[in-house]
PDB file of C-alpha atoms in Angstrom:
ATOM      1  CA  MET A1313      13.958   5.519   3.386  1.00 70.00           C
ATOM      2  CA  ARG A1314      16.496   2.859   2.819  1.00 75.00           C
ATOM      3  CA  PRO A1315      18.572   3.668   6.080  1.00 78.00           C
ATOM      4  CA  LEU A1316      15.253   2.887   8.166  1.00 87.00           C
ATOM      5  CA  ILE A1317      14.561  -0.618   6.216  1.00 87.00           C
ATOM      6  CA  SER A1318      18.087  -1.550   7.241  1.00 87.00           C
ATOM      7  CA  GLU A1319      17.306  -1.228  10.736  1.00 91.00           C
ATOM      8  CA  ARG A1320      13.812  -2.605  11.002  1.00 93.00           C
ATOM      9  CA  SER A1321      14.230  -4.283  13.830  1.00 90.00           C
ATOM     10  CA  SER A1322      15.566  -1.640  15.791  1.00 92.00           C
ATOM     11  CA  LEU A1323      15.114   2.215  14.565  1.00 94.00           C
ATOM     12  CA  LEU A1324      12.300   1.845  12.446  1.00 95.00           C
ATOM     13  CA  LYS A1325      10.496  -0.507  15.286  1.00 95.00           C
ATOM     14  CA  ARG A1326      11.123   2.297  18.033  1.00 95.00           C
ATOM     15  CA  ARG A1327       9.591   4.695  15.795  1.00 95.00           C
ATOM     16  CA  LEU A1328       6.687   3.171  14.663  1.00 96.00           C
ATOM     17  CA  LEU A1329       5.863   2.040  18.286  1.00 96.00           C
ATOM     18  CA  ALA A1330       6.581   5.624  19.196  1.00 95.00           C
ATOM     19  CA  ALA A1331       3.762   7.025  16.896  1.00 95.00           C
ATOM     20  CA  VAL A1332       1.206   4.173  18.113  1.00 96.00           C
ATOM     21  CA  SER A1333       2.124   5.225  21.988  1.00 94.00           C
ATOM     22  CA  ALA A1334       1.582   9.043  20.690  1.00 94.00           C
ATOM     23  CA  LEU A1335      -1.905   7.867  19.492  1.00 93.00           C
ATOM     24  CA  GLN A1336      -2.768   6.079  21.908  1.00 94.00           C
ATOM     25  CA  THR A1337      -2.728   9.183  24.569  1.00 93.00           C
ATOM     26  CA  VAL A1338      -5.201  11.086  22.277  1.00 94.00           C
ATOM     27  CA  GLU A1339      -8.349  11.747  23.902  1.00 94.00           C
ATOM     28  CA  GLY A1340     -11.402  10.088  22.405  1.00 95.00           C
ATOM     29  CA  VAL A1341      -9.311   7.269  20.535  1.00 94.00           C
ATOM     30  CA  ASN A1342     -10.664   3.904  21.006  1.00 94.00           C
ATOM     31  CA  GLN A1343      -7.714   1.778  22.176  1.00 91.00           C
ATOM     32  CA  ASP A1344      -9.768  -1.432  20.431  1.00 92.00           C
ATOM     33  CA  LYS A1345      -9.843   0.147  17.038  1.00 94.00           C
ATOM     34  CA  ILE A1346      -6.331   1.488  16.292  1.00 96.00           C
ATOM     35  CA  GLY A1347      -5.068   0.552  12.784  1.00 96.00           C
ATOM     36  CA  ALA A1348      -2.452   1.338  10.654  1.00 97.00           C
ATOM     37  CA  ILE A1349      -2.690   2.060   6.615  1.00 97.00           C
ATOM     38  CA  GLY A1350       0.530   2.774   4.601  1.00 96.00           C
ATOM     39  CA  PHE A1351       1.476   3.346   1.016  1.00 94.00           C
ATOM     40  CA  CYS A1352       4.832   2.038  -0.376  1.00 94.00           C
ATOM     41  CA  PHE A1353       7.089   2.578   2.768  1.00 95.00           C
ATOM     42  CA  GLY A1354       4.320   3.128   4.806  1.00 96.00           C
ATOM     43  CA  GLY A1355       2.909  -0.337   3.423  1.00 97.00           C
ATOM     44  CA  LEU A1356       5.930  -1.772   4.929  1.00 98.00           C
ATOM     45  CA  CYS A1357       5.376   0.153   8.291  1.00 97.00           C
ATOM     46  CA  ALA A1358       1.562  -0.894   8.370  1.00 98.00           C
ATOM     47  CA  LEU A1359       2.725  -4.774   8.092  1.00 98.00           C
ATOM     48  CA  ASP A1360       5.506  -4.557  10.378  1.00 98.00           C
ATOM     49  CA  LEU A1361       3.038  -2.847  13.022  1.00 98.00           C
ATOM     50  CA  ALA A1362       1.003  -5.977  12.759  1.00 98.00           C
ATOM     51  CA  ARG A1363       4.147  -8.279  12.757  1.00 98.00           C
ATOM     52  CA  HIS A1364       5.123  -6.831  15.812  1.00 97.00           C
ATOM     53  CA  ARG A1365       2.182  -7.979  17.319  1.00 96.00           C
ATOM     54  CA  ILE A1366       1.194  -4.918  19.370  1.00 95.00           C
ATOM     55  CA  GLY A1367      -2.537  -5.333  19.254  1.00 95.00           C
ATOM     56  CA  LEU A1368      -3.364  -3.275  15.993  1.00 97.00           C
ATOM     57  CA  LYS A1369      -7.051  -4.094  14.877  1.00 97.00           C
ATOM     58  CA  ALA A1370      -5.987  -3.809  11.560  1.00 97.00           C
ATOM     59  CA  ALA A1371      -3.183  -3.057   8.788  1.00 98.00           C
ATOM     60  CA  VAL A1372      -3.521  -2.346   5.263  1.00 97.00           C
ATOM     61  CA  SER A1373      -0.549  -2.096   2.606  1.00 97.00           C
ATOM     62  CA  PHE A1374      -0.985  -0.378  -0.804  1.00 96.00           C
ATOM     63  CA  HIS A1375       1.926  -1.364  -3.234  1.00 95.00           C
ATOM     64  CA  GLY A1376       3.873  -1.653   0.055  1.00 96.00           C
ATOM     65  CA  THR A1377       7.187  -4.250   0.644  1.00 96.00           C
ATOM     66  CA  LEU A1378       5.924  -7.263   1.845  1.00 98.00           C
ATOM     67  CA  THR A1379       9.385  -8.870   2.798  1.00 95.00           C
ATOM     68  CA  ALA A1380       9.260 -10.427   6.442  1.00 96.00           C
ATOM     69  CA  ILE A1381      11.857  -8.910   9.348  1.00 94.00           C
ATOM     70  CA  PRO A1382      14.571 -11.379   8.982  1.00 88.00           C
ATOM     71  CA  GLU A1383      15.436 -11.787  12.707  1.00 87.00           C
ATOM     72  CA  LEU A1384      11.666 -11.890  13.944  1.00 89.00           C
ATOM     73  CA  GLU A1385      10.033 -14.813  15.206  1.00 90.00           C
ATOM     74  CA  LEU A1386       7.062 -16.235  13.391  1.00 92.00           C
ATOM     75  CA  ASP A1387       4.719 -16.234  15.959  1.00 95.00           C
ATOM     76  CA  HIS A1388       1.132 -15.783  15.388  1.00 97.00           C
ATOM     77  CA  ILE A1389       0.011 -12.076  14.085  1.00 97.00           C
ATOM     78  CA  ASP A1390      -3.509 -10.999  15.764  1.00 96.00           C
ATOM     79  CA  THR A1391      -3.993  -8.135  13.402  1.00 98.00           C
ATOM     80  CA  SER A1392      -6.229  -8.255  10.252  1.00 98.00           C
ATOM     81  CA  ILE A1393      -3.818  -7.699   7.246  1.00 98.00           C
ATOM     82  CA  GLN A1394      -4.860  -6.307   4.101  1.00 98.00           C
ATOM     83  CA  VAL A1395      -2.369  -6.142   0.998  1.00 98.00           C
ATOM     84  CA  HIS A1396      -3.322  -4.166  -2.333  1.00 97.00           C
ATOM     85  CA  HIS A1397      -0.564  -5.153  -4.761  1.00 97.00           C
ATOM     86  CA  GLY A1398      -0.251  -4.108  -8.295  1.00 95.00           C
ATOM     87  CA  ASP A1399       0.800  -7.551 -10.394  1.00 94.00           C
ATOM     88  CA  ALA A1400       3.129  -5.429 -12.486  1.00 94.00           C
ATOM     89  CA  ASP A1401       4.960  -3.696  -9.550  1.00 95.00           C
ATOM     90  CA  PRO A1402       8.538  -3.977 -10.931  1.00 94.00           C
ATOM     91  CA  HIS A1403       9.834  -3.449  -7.028  1.00 92.00           C
ATOM     92  CA  ILE A1404       7.909  -6.408  -5.860  1.00 95.00           C
ATOM     93  CA  LYS A1405       8.788  -9.432  -7.197  1.00 95.00           C
ATOM     94  CA  ALA A1406       6.698 -12.805  -7.439  1.00 96.00           C
ATOM     95  CA  GLU A1407       9.212 -14.674  -4.891  1.00 97.00           C
ATOM     96  CA  SER A1408       8.534 -11.779  -2.392  1.00 97.00           C
ATOM     97  CA  VAL A1409       4.458 -12.030  -2.440  1.00 98.00           C
ATOM     98  CA  ALA A1410       4.739 -16.241  -2.117  1.00 98.00           C
ATOM     99  CA  GLU A1411       7.103 -15.664   0.481  1.00 98.00           C
ATOM    100  CA  PHE A1412       4.672 -12.872   2.054  1.00 98.00           C
ATOM    101  CA  MET A1413       1.933 -15.234   1.722  1.00 98.00           C
ATOM    102  CA  GLN A1414       3.578 -18.118   3.284  1.00 98.00           C
ATOM    103  CA  GLU A1415       4.621 -15.933   6.044  1.00 98.00           C
ATOM    104  CA  MET A1416       0.930 -15.186   6.811  1.00 98.00           C
ATOM    105  CA  ARG A1417       0.169 -18.741   6.728  1.00 98.00           C
ATOM    106  CA  THR A1418       3.027 -19.775   8.954  1.00 97.00           C
ATOM    107  CA  ARG A1419       1.990 -17.119  11.292  1.00 97.00           C
ATOM    108  CA  LYS A1420      -1.889 -17.867  11.312  1.00 98.00           C
ATOM    109  CA  ALA A1421      -2.846 -14.328  10.529  1.00 98.00           C
ATOM    110  CA  ASP A1422      -6.090 -13.072   9.434  1.00 98.00           C
ATOM    111  CA  TRP A1423      -5.159 -11.540   5.893  1.00 98.00           C
ATOM    112  CA  SER A1424      -6.164 -10.933   2.348  1.00 98.00           C
ATOM    113  CA  PHE A1425      -4.249 -10.060  -0.845  1.00 98.00           C
ATOM    114  CA  ILE A1426      -5.754  -8.413  -3.493  1.00 97.00           C
ATOM    115  CA  SER A1427      -3.461  -7.932  -6.770  1.00 96.00           C
ATOM    116  CA  TYR A1428      -4.527  -5.918  -9.625  1.00 94.00           C
ATOM    117  CA  GLY A1429      -3.778  -7.055 -12.692  1.00 93.00           C
ATOM    118  CA  ASN A1430      -1.220  -4.888 -14.727  1.00 91.00           C
ATOM    119  CA  ALA A1431      -0.926  -2.175 -11.985  1.00 91.00           C
ATOM    120  CA  GLN A1432       2.270  -0.486 -11.610  1.00 89.00           C
ATOM    121  CA  HIS A1433       4.076   0.245  -8.249  1.00 88.00           C
ATOM    122  CA  GLY A1434       2.284   3.646  -7.296  1.00 87.00           C
ATOM    123  CA  PHE A1435      -1.391   2.598  -8.618  1.00 84.00           C
ATOM    124  CA  THR A1436      -3.364   4.502  -6.186  1.00 86.00           C
ATOM    125  CA  GLU A1437      -1.705   7.997  -7.115  1.00 81.00           C
ATOM    126  CA  PRO A1438      -4.379   9.927  -8.636  1.00 72.00           C
ATOM    127  CA  ARG A1439      -2.292  11.756 -11.352  1.00 69.00           C
ATOM    128  CA  ARG A1440      -0.797   8.612 -12.543  1.00 62.00           C
ATOM    129  CA  ILE A1441      -4.182   6.980 -12.618  1.00 56.00           C
ATOM    130  CA  TRP A1442      -6.015   9.823 -14.502  1.00 53.00           C
ATOM    131  CA  LYS A1443      -3.325  10.070 -17.011  1.00 59.00           C
ATOM    132  CA  ARG A1444      -3.626   6.310 -17.932  1.00 57.00           C
ATOM    133  CA  SER A1445      -7.324   6.651 -18.168  1.00 52.00           C
ATOM    134  CA  ALA A1446      -6.961   9.947 -20.015  1.00 54.00           C
ATOM    135  CA  ALA A1447      -4.569   8.100 -22.554  1.00 56.00           C
ATOM    136  CA  THR A1448      -6.879   5.494 -23.194  1.00 55.00           C
ATOM    137  CA  LEU A1449      -9.919   7.994 -23.553  1.00 52.00           C
ATOM    138  CA  THR A1450      -7.628   9.997 -25.969  1.00 55.00           C
ATOM    139  CA  GLU A1451      -6.962   6.491 -27.796  1.00 55.00           C
ATOM    140  CA  LYS A1452     -10.599   5.239 -28.216  1.00 52.00           C
ATOM    141  CA  CYS A1453     -12.503   8.281 -28.518  1.00 53.00           C
ATOM    142  CA  CYS A1454     -12.316  10.937 -31.356  1.00 48.00           C
ATOM    143  CA  PHE A1455     -11.974  14.483 -29.398  1.00 47.00           C
ATOM    144  CA  ASN A1456     -14.869  15.695 -31.292  1.00 47.00           C
ATOM    145  CA  GLN A1457     -17.495  12.688 -31.065  1.00 46.00           C
ATOM    146  CA  CYS A1458     -16.548  11.544 -27.299  1.00 50.00           C
ATOM    147  CA  PRO A1459     -19.180  12.594 -24.655  1.00 47.00           C
ATOM    148  CA  LEU A1460     -16.145  12.473 -22.014  1.00 48.00           C
ATOM    149  CA  THR A1461     -14.297  15.099 -24.338  1.00 49.00           C
ATOM    150  CA  GLU A1462     -15.237  18.503 -22.628  1.00 48.00           C
ATOM    151  CA  ILE A1463     -14.439  16.635 -19.091  1.00 47.00           C
ATOM    152  CA  HIS A1464     -11.115  15.048 -20.746  1.00 46.00           C
ATOM    153  CA  LYS A1465      -9.849  19.160 -21.679  1.00 53.00           C
ATOM    154  CA  MET A1466     -11.072  20.758 -18.547  1.00 49.00           C
ATOM    155  CA  CYS A1467      -8.866  17.745 -16.596  1.00 51.00           C
ATOM    156  CA  CYS A1468      -5.915  17.155 -19.028  1.00 53.00           C
ATOM    157  CA  PRO A1469      -4.981  20.328 -20.865  1.00 52.00           C
ATOM    158  CA  GLU A1470      -1.948  19.190 -21.510  1.00 54.00           C
ATOM    159  CA  THR A1471      -3.740  16.087 -23.853  1.00 50.00           C
ATOM    160  CA  ARG A1472      -5.870  18.771 -25.993  1.00 49.00           C
ATOM    161  CA  PRO A1473      -5.437  18.501 -29.605  1.00 51.00           C
ATOM    162  CA  LYS A1474      -3.373  21.235 -31.367  1.00 53.00           C
ATOM    163  CA  GLY A1475      -4.887  23.339 -33.949  1.00 49.00           C
TER     164      GLY A1475
END
């Protein structure tokens, strides 16, 4: 993905626009209700589609890179944007969050930014979420007394007590 990130205003833009154009040719697609959603690199792509002002209804980014496209003019964004961000994401610095918010204000975008406290990068990945929850259950419940024990044993056999 790194080569595409360095070519956001050229190669990546062409690929994103080609994907939207292909979607627009699909029978039954409501042209007024096309949106983009992405996770990580896909979150960056969803935001970039909004930045390119191609008439998307909405763009949603989950733990995506927030950096603006440097050579792009800061015109008004007409796409509604929603960003879901892990507060403890080591890949996205606080400065990037502040710069993104300022970009959205400057571009007079309709946007919302939800920051999840203590959430790491990739916080939506189901196995990561369950393992964190399982660790909490294991720590807080005695296996012989916790009502969630049997569910926990079925879902996370690797955490079953030995012996």
